[in-house]
Amino acid sequence: MADYKPNEMMTVAAARMLKNDDVCFVGIGQPSAACNLARLTHAPGITLIYESGTLATKPNILPLSIGDGELCETALTTVSVPEMFRYWLQGGRIKVGFLGGAQIDKYANLNTTVVGPYDRPKVRLPGGGGAPEIATSCGEIFIIMAQGKRSFVDRLDFVTSIGHVSGGDSRQKLGVKTKGPTKLITDLALFAPDPETKEMIAVSLHPGVTREQVAENTGWPVRFAAEVAETEPPAAQELEVLRELHARTNRAHIAAA
Amino acid sequence: MAQISSLSEAIAAAVRDGDTLAVEGFTHLIPHAAGHEIIRQGRKRLTLIRMTLDLIYDQLIGMGCVDKLVFSWGGNPGVGSLHRFRDAIENGWPHKLAIEEHSHAAMANAYEAGAAGLPCAIFRGYIGTDLPKVNAQIKTITCPFTGEELAAIPAHRPDVAVIHAQRADKAGNVMIEGVLGVQKEAVLASKRSVVTVEEIVDELPARSLNAVVLPHWTVSHVVEVPGGAFPSYAQGYYPRNNSFYKQWDEVSRDRDGFLAWMKDNVLNKGPEAFAHYVRMPRAAAAE
């Protein structure tokens, strides 16, 4: 078995969730790495869209920001930001939204706004950006986040974007017709919503990860599926493409400095 | 009718204390040179509208120019926190900052509504989030045809829009290429505007029949400032200086270091410094 880091397992597992015919709204950072890994391996036809307006972009290196020139130069076309949010996102053209966050709860609601009270925050985080509407307008949502008790919390300090709200049919009751978070990919495990309660439950553990580890890194009493699978470890080719993508990105950033 | 002038003349004519400004550019074409000029001229009590605060608003906040922010994302893209923004929110330094926080979709819709001359923007948004609880400007409206409840926020109608573009011609027609952001909407929504450009040319170059051009009679001031978007980028001219964005994390982390940097690089410099920044020798040609 190839030697790999938990972070690489997470990115590879996330990339595998994407299909060749997906139209995907990509967040910067982990989601962007996973989406481009998918495009460079099993899903060459995937349509990647960044909120800067770049439509069907094929960056050779990972962008540091959401509107790097690389995204525009390799895109099929680039539309204005109002058009991106109105026609493409709100218009229901996007199948998968890929998000990360600072805090997540068991129903996959996300907080990227504040830690502590809003008016006197302990930590002021960047805020929602595109997430509040990505979370409700995309057909379904994949979330990628490293696990830890500070990020996987029992109660969010602030709801920036919704997942399954308070579970059950509470999301539909708000008038939202899209599926919401269907997959949560962490550095330890894969989660999916319970069909009834919509609580995110662990369905697959990455190789070598124990249930205790998952429980220790989750701020709510974590539930496991009746049958918990073991995630397929990264294949040599997946790791090679991912590492080459990061190496290429680092070289380009150093060269441009 | 666009006036072509120096940057100091344009900012002095367009920007007043207490104004509401939209200084826009979505990662691309962020008008940093114009932002520096606003700081040098000591404008105060500004309300600043911008989707992503970026370094330009971190600098304006840290220099005490800002009373209120209307925004949707306040980080250093791909790097982390904006320390001056955080210090203002968390500790009230250099003074307390009022905030009106939105989502990107809301901000984009509000600019478009402003450009369209509408009083408010209507869109499907904010469902289930806590943002309406902390921002009284987020309201709902019922569609008279379907009964669907939609989000509504006031249109953006800034006093001044400040943007950067690649080119203008001598009449002041402005052409924008690449990642477009909300700049066209911001200019058309504002009472006055300042547009800095990489170059003023005799005639705009060969272009698509649908090129994005702001006619000269829609902009107030056009100023040639080569490199004026640095460390942001100008497609076709120079790339984003990602390492500057990374360095800003260190520069802005403590108050004294920030103030010293601003004194050396903003207060004691002029817009001509920007042409030099983008021509600085690079370790190797960008791939």
PDB file of C-alpha atoms in Angstrom, chain B:
ATOM      1  CA  MET B   1     -18.607  62.857 -19.717  1.00  0.00           C
ATOM      2  CA  ALA B   2     -15.382  61.343 -18.453  1.00  0.00           C
ATOM      3  CA  GLN B   3     -12.671  63.688 -17.184  1.00  0.00           C
ATOM      4  CA  ILE B   4      -9.172  62.403 -17.713  1.00  0.00           C
ATOM      5  CA  SER B   5      -6.956  63.573 -14.885  1.00  0.00           C
ATOM      6  CA  SER B   6      -4.376  62.609 -12.281  1.00  0.00           C
ATOM      7  CA  LEU B   7      -5.353  60.172  -9.539  1.00  0.00           C
ATOM      8  CA  SER B   8      -5.127  62.785  -6.783  1.00  0.00           C
ATOM      9  CA  GLU B   9      -7.387  65.156  -8.743  1.00  0.00           C
ATOM     10  CA  ALA B  10      -9.922  62.412  -9.479  1.00  0.00           C
ATOM     11  CA  ILE B  11     -10.155  61.180  -5.876  1.00  0.00           C
ATOM     12  CA  ALA B  12     -10.289  64.761  -4.533  1.00  0.00           C
ATOM     13  CA  ALA B  13     -13.136  65.573  -6.916  1.00  0.00           C
ATOM     14  CA  ALA B  14     -15.140  62.382  -6.427  1.00  0.00           C
ATOM     15  CA  VAL B  15     -14.691  61.179  -2.843  1.00  0.00           C
ATOM     16  CA  ARG B  16     -15.861  63.165   0.192  1.00  0.00           C
ATOM     17  CA  ASP B  17     -15.856  62.432   3.910  1.00  0.00           C
ATOM     18  CA  GLY B  18     -18.922  60.416   4.879  1.00  0.00           C
ATOM     19  CA  ASP B  19     -19.517  59.075   1.352  1.00  0.00           C
ATOM     20  CA  THR B  20     -20.707  55.589   0.546  1.00  0.00           C
ATOM     21  CA  LEU B  21     -18.143  53.933  -1.726  1.00  0.00           C
ATOM     22  CA  ALA B  22     -18.131  50.750  -3.732  1.00  0.00           C
ATOM     23  CA  VAL B  23     -14.499  49.906  -4.501  1.00  0.00           C
ATOM     24  CA  GLU B  24     -14.939  46.770  -6.579  1.00  0.00           C
ATOM     25  CA  GLY B  25     -12.987  44.083  -8.445  1.00  0.00           C
ATOM     26  CA  PHE B  26     -13.544  40.368  -7.813  1.00  0.00           C
ATOM     27  CA  THR B  27     -10.009  39.079  -7.139  1.00  0.00           C
ATOM     28  CA  HIS B  28      -9.132  40.607 -10.525  1.00  0.00           C
ATOM     29  CA  LEU B  29      -8.660  44.365 -11.194  1.00  0.00           C
ATOM     30  CA  ILE B  30      -8.888  45.495  -7.580  1.00  0.00           C
ATOM     31  CA  PRO B  31      -8.093  49.232  -7.614  1.00  0.00           C
ATOM     32  CA  HIS B  32      -5.353  49.273  -4.978  1.00  0.00           C
ATOM     33  CA  ALA B  33      -3.682  52.473  -6.235  1.00  0.00           C
ATOM     34  CA  ALA B  34      -6.983  54.354  -5.915  1.00  0.00           C
ATOM     35  CA  GLY B  35      -7.490  52.886  -2.433  1.00  0.00           C
ATOM     36  CA  HIS B  36      -4.065  54.195  -1.422  1.00  0.00           C
ATOM     37  CA  GLU B  37      -4.938  57.644  -2.730  1.00  0.00           C
ATOM     38  CA  ILE B  38      -8.138  57.684  -0.617  1.00  0.00           C
ATOM     39  CA  ILE B  39      -5.988  56.851   2.428  1.00  0.00           C
ATOM     40  CA  ARG B  40      -3.411  59.540   1.540  1.00  0.00           C
ATOM     41  CA  GLN B  41      -6.153  62.149   1.196  1.00  0.00           C
ATOM     42  CA  GLY B  42      -7.323  61.207   4.696  1.00  0.00           C
ATOM     43  CA  ARG B  43     -10.974  60.558   3.868  1.00  0.00           C
ATOM     44  CA  LYS B  44     -12.993  59.681   6.982  1.00  0.00           C
ATOM     45  CA  ARG B  45     -16.353  58.236   8.067  1.00  0.00           C
ATOM     46  CA  LEU B  46     -16.731  56.258   4.838  1.00  0.00           C
ATOM     47  CA  THR B  47     -19.304  53.531   4.332  1.00  0.00           C
ATOM     48  CA  LEU B  48     -17.567  50.916   2.217  1.00  0.00           C
ATOM     49  CA  ILE B  49     -19.469  48.399   0.116  1.00  0.00           C
ATOM     50  CA  ARG B  50     -17.564  45.454  -1.329  1.00  0.00           C
ATOM     51  CA  MET B  51     -18.202  41.741  -1.796  1.00  0.00           C
ATOM     52  CA  THR B  52     -14.786  40.430  -0.704  1.00  0.00           C
ATOM     53  CA  LEU B  53     -12.995  42.897   1.558  1.00  0.00           C
ATOM     54  CA  ASP B  54      -9.542  41.920   0.288  1.00  0.00           C
ATOM     55  CA  LEU B  55      -6.365  43.754   1.333  1.00  0.00           C
ATOM     56  CA  ILE B  56      -7.651  47.068  -0.001  1.00  0.00           C
ATOM     57  CA  TYR B  57     -10.400  47.320   2.644  1.00  0.00           C
ATOM     58  CA  ASP B  58      -8.130  45.832   5.323  1.00  0.00           C
ATOM     59  CA  GLN B  59      -5.858  48.833   4.676  1.00  0.00           C
ATOM     60  CA  LEU B  60      -8.680  51.404   4.674  1.00  0.00           C
ATOM     61  CA  ILE B  61     -10.113  49.910   7.895  1.00  0.00           C
ATOM     62  CA  GLY B  62      -6.729  49.847   9.638  1.00  0.00           C
ATOM     63  CA  MET B  63      -6.061  53.472   8.678  1.00  0.00           C
ATOM     64  CA  GLY B  64      -9.309  54.591  10.293  1.00  0.00           C
ATOM     65  CA  CYS B  65     -11.106  55.718   7.110  1.00  0.00           C
ATOM     66  CA  VAL B  66     -14.155  53.520   7.628  1.00  0.00           C
ATOM     67  CA  ASP B  67     -17.252  53.797   9.835  1.00  0.00           C
ATOM     68  CA  LYS B  68     -19.335  51.075   8.247  1.00  0.00           C
ATOM     69  CA  LEU B  69     -18.834  48.021   6.059  1.00  0.00           C
ATOM     70  CA  VAL B  70     -21.388  46.384   3.778  1.00  0.00           C
ATOM     71  CA  PHE B  71     -19.843  43.097   2.664  1.00  0.00           C
ATOM     72  CA  SER B  72     -20.195  39.362   2.075  1.00  0.00           C
ATOM     73  CA  TRP B  73     -16.745  37.851   2.652  1.00  0.00           C
ATOM     74  CA  GLY B  74     -13.919  39.103   4.833  1.00  0.00           C
ATOM     75  CA  GLY B  75     -10.859  36.916   4.426  1.00  0.00           C
ATOM     76  CA  ASN B  76      -7.479  36.941   2.705  1.00  0.00           C
ATOM     77  CA  PRO B  77      -8.264  34.585  -0.213  1.00  0.00           C
ATOM     78  CA  GLY B  78      -6.437  31.275   0.101  1.00  0.00           C
ATOM     79  CA  VAL B  79      -4.363  32.621   3.018  1.00  0.00           C
ATOM     80  CA  GLY B  80      -6.623  33.157   6.044  1.00  0.00           C
ATOM     81  CA  SER B  81      -7.734  36.139   8.109  1.00  0.00           C
ATOM     82  CA  LEU B  82      -7.700  39.838   7.358  1.00  0.00           C
ATOM     83  CA  HIS B  83      -6.105  40.978  10.605  1.00  0.00           C
ATOM     84  CA  ARG B  84      -7.064  44.674  10.466  1.00  0.00           C
ATOM     85  CA  PHE B  85     -10.700  43.735   9.786  1.00  0.00           C
ATOM     86  CA  ARG B  86     -10.643  41.248  12.659  1.00  0.00           C
ATOM     87  CA  ASP B  87      -8.969  43.704  15.019  1.00  0.00           C
ATOM     88  CA  ALA B  88     -11.673  46.278  14.241  1.00  0.00           C
ATOM     89  CA  ILE B  89     -14.513  43.804  14.796  1.00  0.00           C
ATOM     90  CA  GLU B  90     -13.034  41.930  17.760  1.00  0.00           C
ATOM     91  CA  ASN B  91     -11.305  44.844  19.566  1.00  0.00           C
ATOM     92  CA  GLY B  92     -12.673  48.040  18.041  1.00  0.00           C
ATOM     93  CA  TRP B  93      -9.261  49.194  16.722  1.00  0.00           C
ATOM     94  CA  PRO B  94      -8.696  51.851  15.466  1.00  0.00           C
ATOM     95  CA  HIS B  95     -12.371  52.437  16.201  1.00  0.00           C
ATOM     96  CA  LYS B  96     -15.627  50.543  16.277  1.00  0.00           C
ATOM     97  CA  LEU B  97     -16.942  49.401  12.933  1.00  0.00           C
ATOM     98  CA  ALA B  98     -20.620  49.018  12.033  1.00  0.00           C
ATOM     99  CA  ILE B  99     -21.272  46.071   9.737  1.00  0.00           C
ATOM    100  CA  GLU B 100     -24.058  45.071   7.397  1.00  0.00           C
ATOM    101  CA  GLU B 101     -23.281  41.517   6.392  1.00  0.00           C
ATOM    102  CA  HIS B 102     -24.707  39.778   3.335  1.00  0.00           C
ATOM    103  CA  SER B 103     -24.095  36.786   1.084  1.00  0.00           C
ATOM    104  CA  HIS B 104     -22.386  37.087  -2.318  1.00  0.00           C
ATOM    105  CA  ALA B 105     -25.674  36.421  -4.095  1.00  0.00           C
ATOM    106  CA  ALA B 106     -27.326  39.251  -2.172  1.00  0.00           C
ATOM    107  CA  MET B 107     -24.519  41.717  -2.919  1.00  0.00           C
ATOM    108  CA  ALA B 108     -24.442  40.845  -6.629  1.00  0.00           C
ATOM    109  CA  ASN B 109     -28.218  41.219  -6.833  1.00  0.00           C
ATOM    110  CA  ALA B 110     -28.091  44.547  -4.959  1.00  0.00           C
ATOM    111  CA  TYR B 111     -25.557  45.979  -7.412  1.00  0.00           C
ATOM    112  CA  GLU B 112     -27.620  44.791 -10.342  1.00  0.00           C
ATOM    113  CA  ALA B 113     -30.773  46.322  -8.835  1.00  0.00           C
ATOM    114  CA  GLY B 114     -28.880  49.583  -8.331  1.00  0.00           C
ATOM    115  CA  ALA B 115     -27.743  49.603 -11.953  1.00  0.00           C
ATOM    116  CA  ALA B 116     -31.301  48.811 -13.036  1.00  0.00           C
ATOM    117  CA  GLY B 117     -32.697  51.737 -11.067  1.00  0.00           C
ATOM    118  CA  LEU B 118     -34.765  49.531  -8.775  1.00  0.00           C
ATOM    119  CA  PRO B 119     -35.226  50.244  -5.053  1.00  0.00           C
ATOM    120  CA  CYS B 120     -34.508  46.680  -3.973  1.00  0.00           C
ATOM    121  CA  ALA B 121     -33.108  43.352  -5.064  1.00  0.00           C
ATOM    122  CA  ILE B 122     -35.292  40.257  -4.949  1.00  0.00           C
ATOM    123  CA  PHE B 123     -33.831  36.773  -5.023  1.00  0.00           C
ATOM    124  CA  ARG B 124     -34.113  33.282  -3.567  1.00  0.00           C
ATOM    125  CA  GLY B 125     -31.695  33.437  -0.681  1.00  0.00           C
ATOM    126  CA  TYR B 126     -30.810  33.374   3.011  1.00  0.00           C
ATOM    127  CA  ILE B 127     -33.156  30.430   3.602  1.00  0.00           C
ATOM    128  CA  GLY B 128     -32.655  29.084   7.122  1.00  0.00           C
ATOM    129  CA  THR B 129     -29.505  31.099   7.833  1.00  0.00           C
ATOM    130  CA  ASP B 130     -28.877  33.350  10.851  1.00  0.00           C
ATOM    131  CA  LEU B 131     -27.893  36.344   8.703  1.00  0.00           C
ATOM    132  CA  PRO B 132     -31.395  37.916   8.719  1.00  0.00           C
ATOM    133  CA  LYS B 133     -31.262  37.833  12.551  1.00  0.00           C
ATOM    134  CA  VAL B 134     -28.196  40.083  12.600  1.00  0.00           C
ATOM    135  CA  ASN B 135     -28.900  42.258   9.555  1.00  0.00           C
ATOM    136  CA  ALA B 136     -32.188  44.190   9.704  1.00  0.00           C
ATOM    137  CA  GLN B 137     -31.838  45.095   6.009  1.00  0.00           C
ATOM    138  CA  ILE B 138     -32.599  41.505   5.002  1.00  0.00           C
ATOM    139  CA  LYS B 139     -36.340  41.208   4.579  1.00  0.00           C
ATOM    140  CA  THR B 140     -38.766  38.980   2.706  1.00  0.00           C
ATOM    141  CA  ILE B 141     -41.273  39.705  -0.031  1.00  0.00           C
ATOM    142  CA  THR B 142     -44.067  37.503  -1.330  1.00  0.00           C
ATOM    143  CA  CYS B 143     -44.264  36.909  -5.066  1.00  0.00           C
ATOM    144  CA  PRO B 144     -47.694  38.272  -6.144  1.00  0.00           C
ATOM    145  CA  PHE B 145     -48.007  35.550  -8.800  1.00  0.00           C
ATOM    146  CA  THR B 146     -46.841  32.366  -7.100  1.00  0.00           C
ATOM    147  CA  GLY B 147     -46.926  33.219  -3.406  1.00  0.00           C
ATOM    148  CA  GLU B 148     -43.287  32.210  -3.011  1.00  0.00           C
ATOM    149  CA  GLU B 149     -41.487  34.008  -0.230  1.00  0.00           C
ATOM    150  CA  LEU B 150     -38.266  35.576  -1.501  1.00  0.00           C
ATOM    151  CA  ALA B 151     -35.431  37.549   0.068  1.00  0.00           C
ATOM    152  CA  ALA B 152     -35.299  41.309  -0.479  1.00  0.00           C
ATOM    153  CA  ILE B 153     -32.545  43.766   0.355  1.00  0.00           C
ATOM    154  CA  PRO B 154     -32.082  47.438  -0.595  1.00  0.00           C
ATOM    155  CA  ALA B 155     -30.360  48.123  -3.925  1.00  0.00           C
ATOM    156  CA  HIS B 156     -26.797  49.405  -3.686  1.00  0.00           C
ATOM    157  CA  ARG B 157     -26.748  53.085  -4.674  1.00  0.00           C
ATOM    158  CA  PRO B 158     -23.218  54.238  -3.760  1.00  0.00           C
ATOM    159  CA  ASP B 159     -22.103  57.843  -3.970  1.00  0.00           C
ATOM    160  CA  VAL B 160     -18.955  56.703  -5.737  1.00  0.00           C
ATOM    161  CA  ALA B 161     -17.807  53.555  -7.527  1.00  0.00           C
ATOM    162  CA  VAL B 162     -14.049  53.027  -7.817  1.00  0.00           C
ATOM    163  CA  ILE B 163     -12.793  50.373 -10.241  1.00  0.00           C
ATOM    164  CA  HIS B 164      -9.719  49.446 -12.269  1.00  0.00           C
ATOM    165  CA  ALA B 165      -9.772  48.291 -15.911  1.00  0.00           C
ATOM    166  CA  GLN B 166      -7.285  47.395 -18.618  1.00  0.00           C
ATOM    167  CA  ARG B 167      -7.903  50.230 -21.047  1.00  0.00           C
ATOM    168  CA  ALA B 168      -9.717  53.415 -21.830  1.00  0.00           C
ATOM    169  CA  ASP B 169      -9.586  55.470 -25.003  1.00  0.00           C
ATOM    170  CA  LYS B 170      -8.965  59.206 -25.054  1.00  0.00           C
ATOM    171  CA  ALA B 171     -12.679  59.946 -24.834  1.00  0.00           C
ATOM    172  CA  GLY B 172     -12.851  57.869 -21.633  1.00  0.00           C
ATOM    173  CA  ASN B 173     -14.647  54.778 -22.949  1.00  0.00           C
ATOM    174  CA  VAL B 174     -13.559  51.970 -20.609  1.00  0.00           C
ATOM    175  CA  MET B 175     -13.047  48.358 -21.659  1.00  0.00           C
ATOM    176  CA  ILE B 176     -12.938  45.467 -19.158  1.00  0.00           C
ATOM    177  CA  GLU B 177     -11.802  41.926 -19.946  1.00  0.00           C
ATOM    178  CA  GLY B 178     -11.493  38.696 -17.956  1.00  0.00           C
ATOM    179  CA  VAL B 179     -13.121  38.088 -14.586  1.00  0.00           C
ATOM    180  CA  LEU B 180     -15.725  40.872 -14.625  1.00  0.00           C
ATOM    181  CA  GLY B 181     -17.006  40.774 -11.057  1.00  0.00           C
ATOM    182  CA  VAL B 182     -19.632  43.442 -10.388  1.00  0.00           C
ATOM    183  CA  GLN B 183     -17.734  46.460 -11.705  1.00  0.00           C
ATOM    184  CA  LYS B 184     -20.071  47.359 -14.547  1.00  0.00           C
ATOM    185  CA  GLU B 185     -23.042  47.177 -12.185  1.00  0.00           C
ATOM    186  CA  ALA B 186     -21.205  49.156  -9.480  1.00  0.00           C
ATOM    187  CA  VAL B 187     -20.423  52.028 -11.859  1.00  0.00           C
ATOM    188  CA  LEU B 188     -23.944  52.130 -13.294  1.00  0.00           C
ATOM    189  CA  ALA B 189     -25.435  52.043  -9.771  1.00  0.00           C
ATOM    190  CA  SER B 190     -23.322  54.954  -8.487  1.00  0.00           C
ATOM    191  CA  LYS B 191     -23.713  58.723  -8.689  1.00  0.00           C
ATOM    192  CA  ARG B 192     -20.019  59.256  -9.484  1.00  0.00           C
ATOM    193  CA  SER B 193     -17.168  56.993 -10.514  1.00  0.00           C
ATOM    194  CA  VAL B 194     -13.398  56.854 -10.693  1.00  0.00           C
ATOM    195  CA  VAL B 195     -11.867  54.366 -13.132  1.00  0.00           C
ATOM    196  CA  THR B 196      -8.131  53.728 -13.102  1.00  0.00           C
ATOM    197  CA  VAL B 197      -6.740  51.929 -16.163  1.00  0.00           C
ATOM    198  CA  GLU B 198      -3.501  50.263 -17.191  1.00  0.00           C
ATOM    199  CA  GLU B 199      -3.300  52.503 -20.232  1.00  0.00           C
ATOM    200  CA  ILE B 200      -5.164  55.181 -22.113  1.00  0.00           C
ATOM    201  CA  VAL B 201      -5.002  54.393 -25.832  1.00  0.00           C
ATOM    202  CA  ASP B 202      -5.980  56.324 -28.950  1.00  0.00           C
ATOM    203  CA  GLU B 203      -8.544  53.705 -29.851  1.00  0.00           C
ATOM    204  CA  LEU B 204      -9.802  50.620 -28.035  1.00  0.00           C
ATOM    205  CA  PRO B 205      -8.254  47.498 -29.607  1.00  0.00           C
ATOM    206  CA  ALA B 206     -10.001  44.929 -31.787  1.00  0.00           C
ATOM    207  CA  ARG B 207     -12.599  43.283 -29.596  1.00  0.00           C
ATOM    208  CA  SER B 208     -15.538  40.924 -29.482  1.00  0.00           C
ATOM    209  CA  LEU B 209     -18.796  42.405 -30.722  1.00  0.00           C
ATOM    210  CA  ASN B 210     -20.048  41.900 -27.178  1.00  0.00           C
ATOM    211  CA  ALA B 211     -17.059  43.310 -25.333  1.00  0.00           C
ATOM    212  CA  VAL B 212     -17.741  44.865 -21.951  1.00  0.00           C
ATOM    213  CA  VAL B 213     -17.387  48.617 -22.443  1.00  0.00           C
ATOM    214  CA  LEU B 214     -18.531  51.409 -20.156  1.00  0.00           C
ATOM    215  CA  PRO B 215     -19.272  54.389 -22.451  1.00  0.00           C
ATOM    216  CA  HIS B 216     -17.482  57.622 -21.493  1.00  0.00           C
ATOM    217  CA  TRP B 217     -20.762  59.297 -20.538  1.00  0.00           C
ATOM    218  CA  THR B 218     -21.316  56.738 -17.751  1.00  0.00           C
ATOM    219  CA  VAL B 219     -18.016  57.370 -15.948  1.00  0.00           C
ATOM    220  CA  SER B 220     -16.883  60.567 -14.173  1.00  0.00           C
ATOM    221  CA  HIS B 221     -13.105  60.247 -13.941  1.00  0.00           C
ATOM    222  CA  VAL B 222     -10.583  58.160 -15.862  1.00  0.00           C
ATOM    223  CA  VAL B 223      -6.975  57.957 -14.708  1.00  0.00           C
ATOM    224  CA  GLU B 224      -4.027  56.094 -16.212  1.00  0.00           C
ATOM    225  CA  VAL B 225      -2.272  54.173 -13.412  1.00  0.00           C
ATOM    226  CA  PRO B 226      -0.079  51.389 -14.809  1.00  0.00           C
ATOM    227  CA  GLY B 227       0.055  48.532 -12.296  1.00  0.00           C
ATOM    228  CA  GLY B 228      -2.814  50.120 -10.365  1.00  0.00           C
ATOM    229  CA  ALA B 229      -4.368  46.783  -9.418  1.00  0.00           C
ATOM    230  CA  PHE B 230      -1.219  45.330  -7.792  1.00  0.00           C
ATOM    231  CA  PRO B 231      -1.092  42.933  -5.880  1.00  0.00           C
ATOM    232  CA  SER B 232      -4.348  41.966  -7.594  1.00  0.00           C
ATOM    233  CA  TYR B 233      -3.928  41.410 -11.318  1.00  0.00           C
ATOM    234  CA  ALA B 234      -4.843  42.776 -14.715  1.00  0.00           C
ATOM    235  CA  GLN B 235      -5.535  40.035 -17.260  1.00  0.00           C
ATOM    236  CA  GLY B 236      -3.179  40.488 -20.188  1.00  0.00           C
ATOM    237  CA  TYR B 237      -0.842  42.786 -18.219  1.00  0.00           C
ATOM    238  CA  TYR B 238       0.428  41.086 -15.046  1.00  0.00           C
ATOM    239  CA  PRO B 239      -0.537  38.120 -12.847  1.00  0.00           C
ATOM    240  CA  ARG B 240      -1.876  38.179  -9.295  1.00  0.00           C
ATOM    241  CA  ASN B 241       1.009  38.446  -6.867  1.00  0.00           C
ATOM    242  CA  ASN B 242       0.018  35.554  -4.634  1.00  0.00           C
ATOM    243  CA  SER B 243       3.146  35.858  -2.509  1.00  0.00           C
ATOM    244  CA  PHE B 244       2.236  39.454  -1.624  1.00  0.00           C
ATOM    245  CA  TYR B 245      -1.133  38.181  -0.376  1.00  0.00           C
ATOM    246  CA  LYS B 246       0.734  35.625   1.736  1.00  0.00           C
ATOM    247  CA  GLN B 247       3.162  38.275   3.042  1.00  0.00           C
ATOM    248  CA  TRP B 248       0.262  40.562   3.991  1.00  0.00           C
ATOM    249  CA  ASP B 249      -0.618  38.032   6.683  1.00  0.00           C
ATOM    250  CA  GLU B 250       2.647  38.934   8.475  1.00  0.00           C
ATOM    251  CA  VAL B 251       2.663  42.644   7.612  1.00  0.00           C
ATOM    252  CA  SER B 252      -0.839  43.250   8.936  1.00  0.00           C
ATOM    253  CA  ARG B 253      -0.718  40.978  11.982  1.00  0.00           C
ATOM    254  CA  ASP B 254       0.234  43.632  14.554  1.00  0.00           C
ATOM    255  CA  ARG B 255      -0.810  47.278  14.668  1.00  0.00           C
ATOM    256  CA  ASP B 256       2.646  48.885  14.740  1.00  0.00           C
ATOM    257  CA  GLY B 257       3.983  46.761  11.909  1.00  0.00           C
ATOM    258  CA  PHE B 258       0.938  47.608   9.841  1.00  0.00           C
ATOM    259  CA  LEU B 259       1.215  51.363  10.501  1.00  0.00           C
ATOM    260  CA  ALA B 260       4.932  51.348   9.679  1.00  0.00           C
ATOM    261  CA  TRP B 261       4.261  49.518   6.416  1.00  0.00           C
ATOM    262  CA  MET B 262       1.476  51.928   5.477  1.00  0.00           C
ATOM    263  CA  LYS B 263       3.713  54.923   6.197  1.00  0.00           C
ATOM    264  CA  ASP B 264       6.533  53.607   4.005  1.00  0.00           C
ATOM    265  CA  ASN B 265       4.454  52.151   1.190  1.00  0.00           C
ATOM    266  CA  VAL B 266       1.339  54.295   1.028  1.00  0.00           C
ATOM    267  CA  LEU B 267       1.627  57.639   2.838  1.00  0.00           C
ATOM    268  CA  ASN B 268       5.140  58.327   1.534  1.00  0.00           C
ATOM    269  CA  LYS B 269       4.530  57.023  -1.982  1.00  0.00           C
ATOM    270  CA  GLY B 270       2.411  57.991  -4.951  1.00  0.00           C
ATOM    271  CA  PRO B 271       0.519  56.114  -7.662  1.00  0.00           C
ATOM    272  CA  GLU B 272       3.637  55.990  -9.852  1.00  0.00           C
ATOM    273  CA  ALA B 273       5.027  53.337  -7.464  1.00  0.00           C
ATOM    274  CA  PHE B 274       2.565  50.808  -8.882  1.00  0.00           C
ATOM    275  CA  ALA B 275       4.202  50.659 -12.328  1.00  0.00           C
ATOM    276  CA  HIS B 276       7.379  49.685 -10.512  1.00  0.00           C
ATOM    277  CA  TYR B 277       5.667  46.949  -8.445  1.00  0.00           C
ATOM    278  CA  VAL B 278       4.454  45.041 -11.480  1.00  0.00           C
ATOM    279  CA  ARG B 279       7.839  45.328 -13.198  1.00  0.00           C
ATOM    280  CA  MET B 280       9.783  44.036 -10.211  1.00  0.00           C
ATOM    281  CA  PRO B 281      12.126  41.243 -11.281  1.00  0.00           C
ATOM    282  CA  ARG B 282      10.561  37.847 -10.890  1.00  0.00           C
ATOM    283  CA  ALA B 283      12.484  34.802  -9.762  1.00  0.00           C
ATOM    284  CA  ALA B 284      11.450  33.127 -12.993  1.00  0.00           C
ATOM    285  CA  ALA B 285       8.810  33.638 -15.628  1.00  0.00           C
ATOM    286  CA  ALA B 286       5.385  32.554 -14.391  1.00  0.00           C
ATOM    287  CA  GLU B 287       4.372  29.228 -15.846  1.00  0.00           C
TER     288      GLU B 287
END
